[in-house]
Amino acid sequence: MSLSNDEVRRIARLARIAIRPEESGEVLERLNRVLELIDRMRAVDTAGIEPMAHALDGHLPVAQRLRADAVTETDQRQLYQSVAPAVDGGLYLVPKVIE
């Protein structure tokens, strides 16, 4: 599937993207390359292949790299609550909205 210049202008208008006339050729070429890639991917026979949750699903032991859980910022709760309209015991008080 490939697009025409008219289709590119229509898509740009629908997406509210301003494309200058001198840019339309380059945009057309890029969009057609994307559509060509999609067509090539659709042509691959995936019958009998089970979907995966992620790229490493079940094939390799995966461990999440975690950073140390350390406080890196100073406590500024007093500063933030000093400008609040109502505070009690470190909590922001708000008007009741559910009866």
JSON list of C-alpha atoms in Angstrom, two decimals:
[
{"chain": "A", "resi": 1, "resn": "MET", "atom": "CA", "xyz": [0.00, 0.00, 0.00]},
{"chain": "A", "resi": 2, "resn": "SER", "atom": "CA", "xyz": [1.32, 3.44, -0.84]},
{"chain": "A", "resi": 3, "resn": "LEU", "atom": "CA", "xyz": [-0.11, 6.90, -0.38]},
{"chain": "A", "resi": 4, "resn": "SER", "atom": "CA", "xyz": [-0.56, 9.77, -2.80]},
{"chain": "A", "resi": 5, "resn": "ASN", "atom": "CA", "xyz": [0.25, 13.43, -2.16]},
{"chain": "A", "resi": 6, "resn": "ASP", "atom": "CA", "xyz": [-3.48, 14.16, -1.79]},
{"chain": "A", "resi": 7, "resn": "GLU", "atom": "CA", "xyz": [-3.79, 11.47, 0.89]},
{"chain": "A", "resi": 8, "resn": "VAL", "atom": "CA", "xyz": [-0.77, 12.83, 2.75]},
{"chain": "A", "resi": 9, "resn": "ARG", "atom": "CA", "xyz": [-2.26, 16.34, 2.75]},
{"chain": "A", "resi": 10, "resn": "ARG", "atom": "CA", "xyz": [-5.60, 14.94, 3.98]},
{"chain": "A", "resi": 11, "resn": "ILE", "atom": "CA", "xyz": [-3.93, 12.95, 6.77]},
{"chain": "A", "resi": 12, "resn": "ALA", "atom": "CA", "xyz": [-1.93, 16.03, 7.77]},
{"chain": "A", "resi": 13, "resn": "ARG", "atom": "CA", "xyz": [-5.10, 18.13, 7.88]},
{"chain": "A", "resi": 14, "resn": "LEU", "atom": "CA", "xyz": [-6.91, 15.50, 9.99]},
{"chain": "A", "resi": 15, "resn": "ALA", "atom": "CA", "xyz": [-3.92, 15.27, 12.35]},
{"chain": "A", "resi": 16, "resn": "ARG", "atom": "CA", "xyz": [-3.69, 19.08, 12.41]},
{"chain": "A", "resi": 17, "resn": "ILE", "atom": "CA", "xyz": [-0.09, 18.96, 11.24]},
{"chain": "A", "resi": 18, "resn": "ALA", "atom": "CA", "xyz": [1.14, 21.79, 9.04]},
{"chain": "A", "resi": 19, "resn": "ILE", "atom": "CA", "xyz": [3.12, 20.47, 6.08]},
{"chain": "A", "resi": 20, "resn": "ARG", "atom": "CA", "xyz": [4.60, 22.96, 3.65]},
{"chain": "A", "resi": 21, "resn": "PRO", "atom": "CA", "xyz": [4.28, 22.04, -0.04]},
{"chain": "A", "resi": 22, "resn": "GLU", "atom": "CA", "xyz": [8.04, 21.54, -0.37]},
{"chain": "A", "resi": 23, "resn": "GLU", "atom": "CA", "xyz": [7.93, 19.04, 2.54]},
{"chain": "A", "resi": 24, "resn": "SER", "atom": "CA", "xyz": [5.11, 16.89, 1.15]},
{"chain": "A", "resi": 25, "resn": "GLY", "atom": "CA", "xyz": [7.43, 14.78, -1.03]},
{"chain": "A", "resi": 26, "resn": "GLU", "atom": "CA", "xyz": [9.68, 13.85, 1.90]},
{"chain": "A", "resi": 27, "resn": "VAL", "atom": "CA", "xyz": [6.68, 13.14, 4.16]},
{"chain": "A", "resi": 28, "resn": "LEU", "atom": "CA", "xyz": [5.14, 10.99, 1.42]},
{"chain": "A", "resi": 29, "resn": "GLU", "atom": "CA", "xyz": [8.38, 9.00, 1.07]},
{"chain": "A", "resi": 30, "resn": "ARG", "atom": "CA", "xyz": [8.68, 8.44, 4.83]},
{"chain": "A", "resi": 31, "resn": "LEU", "atom": "CA", "xyz": [5.05, 7.36, 5.23]},
{"chain": "A", "resi": 32, "resn": "ASN", "atom": "CA", "xyz": [5.34, 4.99, 2.28]},
{"chain": "A", "resi": 33, "resn": "ARG", "atom": "CA", "xyz": [8.46, 3.41, 3.84]},
{"chain": "A", "resi": 34, "resn": "VAL", "atom": "CA", "xyz": [6.54, 2.85, 7.09]},
{"chain": "A", "resi": 35, "resn": "LEU", "atom": "CA", "xyz": [3.61, 1.31, 5.20]},
{"chain": "A", "resi": 36, "resn": "GLU", "atom": "CA", "xyz": [6.01, -0.90, 3.24]},
{"chain": "A", "resi": 37, "resn": "LEU", "atom": "CA", "xyz": [7.55, -2.15, 6.50]},
{"chain": "A", "resi": 38, "resn": "ILE", "atom": "CA", "xyz": [4.08, -2.91, 7.86]},
{"chain": "A", "resi": 39, "resn": "ASP", "atom": "CA", "xyz": [3.22, -4.85, 4.70]},
{"chain": "A", "resi": 40, "resn": "ARG", "atom": "CA", "xyz": [6.45, -6.85, 5.00]},
{"chain": "A", "resi": 41, "resn": "MET", "atom": "CA", "xyz": [5.69, -7.65, 8.65]},
{"chain": "A", "resi": 42, "resn": "ARG", "atom": "CA", "xyz": [2.15, -8.75, 7.76]},
{"chain": "A", "resi": 43, "resn": "ALA", "atom": "CA", "xyz": [3.56, -11.13, 5.14]},
{"chain": "A", "resi": 44, "resn": "VAL", "atom": "CA", "xyz": [5.46, -13.14, 7.77]},
{"chain": "A", "resi": 45, "resn": "ASP", "atom": "CA", "xyz": [3.79, -16.45, 8.56]},
{"chain": "A", "resi": 46, "resn": "THR", "atom": "CA", "xyz": [3.08, -16.45, 12.31]},
{"chain": "A", "resi": 47, "resn": "ALA", "atom": "CA", "xyz": [0.78, -19.47, 12.39]},
{"chain": "A", "resi": 48, "resn": "GLY", "atom": "CA", "xyz": [1.53, -21.61, 15.43]},
{"chain": "A", "resi": 49, "resn": "ILE", "atom": "CA", "xyz": [3.57, -18.94, 17.21]},
{"chain": "A", "resi": 50, "resn": "GLU", "atom": "CA", "xyz": [2.32, -18.19, 20.71]},
{"chain": "A", "resi": 51, "resn": "PRO", "atom": "CA", "xyz": [2.04, -14.48, 21.63]},
{"chain": "A", "resi": 52, "resn": "MET", "atom": "CA", "xyz": [4.45, -13.19, 24.26]},
{"chain": "A", "resi": 53, "resn": "ALA", "atom": "CA", "xyz": [3.92, -10.70, 27.07]},
{"chain": "A", "resi": 54, "resn": "HIS", "atom": "CA", "xyz": [7.33, -9.15, 26.31]},
{"chain": "A", "resi": 55, "resn": "ALA", "atom": "CA", "xyz": [10.42, -9.89, 24.23]},
{"chain": "A", "resi": 56, "resn": "LEU", "atom": "CA", "xyz": [12.08, -12.06, 26.90]},
{"chain": "A", "resi": 57, "resn": "ASP", "atom": "CA", "xyz": [8.93, -13.98, 27.85]},
{"chain": "A", "resi": 58, "resn": "GLY", "atom": "CA", "xyz": [9.93, -17.33, 29.31]},
{"chain": "A", "resi": 59, "resn": "HIS", "atom": "CA", "xyz": [13.20, -17.77, 27.41]},
{"chain": "A", "resi": 60, "resn": "LEU", "atom": "CA", "xyz": [15.70, -16.15, 29.73]},
{"chain": "A", "resi": 61, "resn": "PRO", "atom": "CA", "xyz": [15.73, -15.53, 33.45]},
{"chain": "A", "resi": 62, "resn": "VAL", "atom": "CA", "xyz": [14.91, -11.85, 33.77]},
{"chain": "A", "resi": 63, "resn": "ALA", "atom": "CA", "xyz": [15.75, -9.78, 36.82]},
{"chain": "A", "resi": 64, "resn": "GLN", "atom": "CA", "xyz": [14.75, -6.18, 37.23]},
{"chain": "A", "resi": 65, "resn": "ARG", "atom": "CA", "xyz": [17.71, -3.92, 37.89]},
{"chain": "A", "resi": 66, "resn": "LEU", "atom": "CA", "xyz": [16.80, -1.88, 40.94]},
{"chain": "A", "resi": 67, "resn": "ARG", "atom": "CA", "xyz": [18.42, 1.17, 42.39]},
{"chain": "A", "resi": 68, "resn": "ALA", "atom": "CA", "xyz": [19.01, 1.63, 46.09]},
{"chain": "A", "resi": 69, "resn": "ASP", "atom": "CA", "xyz": [15.93, 2.95, 47.89]},
{"chain": "A", "resi": 70, "resn": "ALA", "atom": "CA", "xyz": [17.48, 6.05, 49.40]},
{"chain": "A", "resi": 71, "resn": "VAL", "atom": "CA", "xyz": [16.08, 9.50, 50.15]},
{"chain": "A", "resi": 72, "resn": "THR", "atom": "CA", "xyz": [17.69, 12.02, 47.83]},
{"chain": "A", "resi": 73, "resn": "GLU", "atom": "CA", "xyz": [15.54, 15.10, 48.48]},
{"chain": "A", "resi": 74, "resn": "THR", "atom": "CA", "xyz": [15.04, 17.21, 51.56]},
{"chain": "A", "resi": 75, "resn": "ASP", "atom": "CA", "xyz": [11.67, 17.18, 53.32]},
{"chain": "A", "resi": 76, "resn": "GLN", "atom": "CA", "xyz": [9.69, 20.23, 52.17]},
{"chain": "A", "resi": 77, "resn": "ARG", "atom": "CA", "xyz": [6.28, 19.31, 53.55]},
{"chain": "A", "resi": 78, "resn": "GLN", "atom": "CA", "xyz": [6.17, 22.34, 55.89]},
{"chain": "A", "resi": 79, "resn": "LEU", "atom": "CA", "xyz": [6.96, 24.66, 52.99]},
{"chain": "A", "resi": 80, "resn": "TYR", "atom": "CA", "xyz": [4.27, 23.14, 50.75]},
{"chain": "A", "resi": 81, "resn": "GLN", "atom": "CA", "xyz": [1.66, 23.11, 53.50]},
{"chain": "A", "resi": 82, "resn": "SER", "atom": "CA", "xyz": [2.38, 26.70, 54.53]},
{"chain": "A", "resi": 83, "resn": "VAL", "atom": "CA", "xyz": [0.47, 27.93, 51.47]},
{"chain": "A", "resi": 84, "resn": "ALA", "atom": "CA", "xyz": [-2.43, 25.45, 51.77]},
{"chain": "A", "resi": 85, "resn": "PRO", "atom": "CA", "xyz": [-5.81, 26.88, 52.82]},
{"chain": "A", "resi": 86, "resn": "ALA", "atom": "CA", "xyz": [-6.36, 24.24, 55.52]},
{"chain": "A", "resi": 87, "resn": "VAL", "atom": "CA", "xyz": [-4.02, 21.69, 57.10]},
{"chain": "A", "resi": 88, "resn": "ASP", "atom": "CA", "xyz": [-4.42, 19.46, 60.17]},
{"chain": "A", "resi": 89, "resn": "GLY", "atom": "CA", "xyz": [-1.81, 17.02, 61.48]},
{"chain": "A", "resi": 90, "resn": "GLY", "atom": "CA", "xyz": [0.22, 17.14, 58.28]},
{"chain": "A", "resi": 91, "resn": "LEU", "atom": "CA", "xyz": [-2.81, 16.42, 56.08]},
{"chain": "A", "resi": 92, "resn": "TYR", "atom": "CA", "xyz": [-4.47, 18.75, 53.57]},
{"chain": "A", "resi": 93, "resn": "LEU", "atom": "CA", "xyz": [-8.09, 19.45, 54.45]},
{"chain": "A", "resi": 94, "resn": "VAL", "atom": "CA", "xyz": [-10.49, 19.72, 51.53]},
{"chain": "A", "resi": 95, "resn": "PRO", "atom": "CA", "xyz": [-14.24, 20.44, 51.33]},
{"chain": "A", "resi": 96, "resn": "LYS", "atom": "CA", "xyz": [-16.55, 17.43, 51.47]},
{"chain": "A", "resi": 97, "resn": "VAL", "atom": "CA", "xyz": [-17.81, 16.64, 47.98]},
{"chain": "A", "resi": 98, "resn": "ILE", "atom": "CA", "xyz": [-19.76, 13.42, 48.63]},
{"chain": "A", "resi": 99, "resn": "GLU", "atom": "CA", "xyz": [-22.87, 13.44, 50.77]}
]
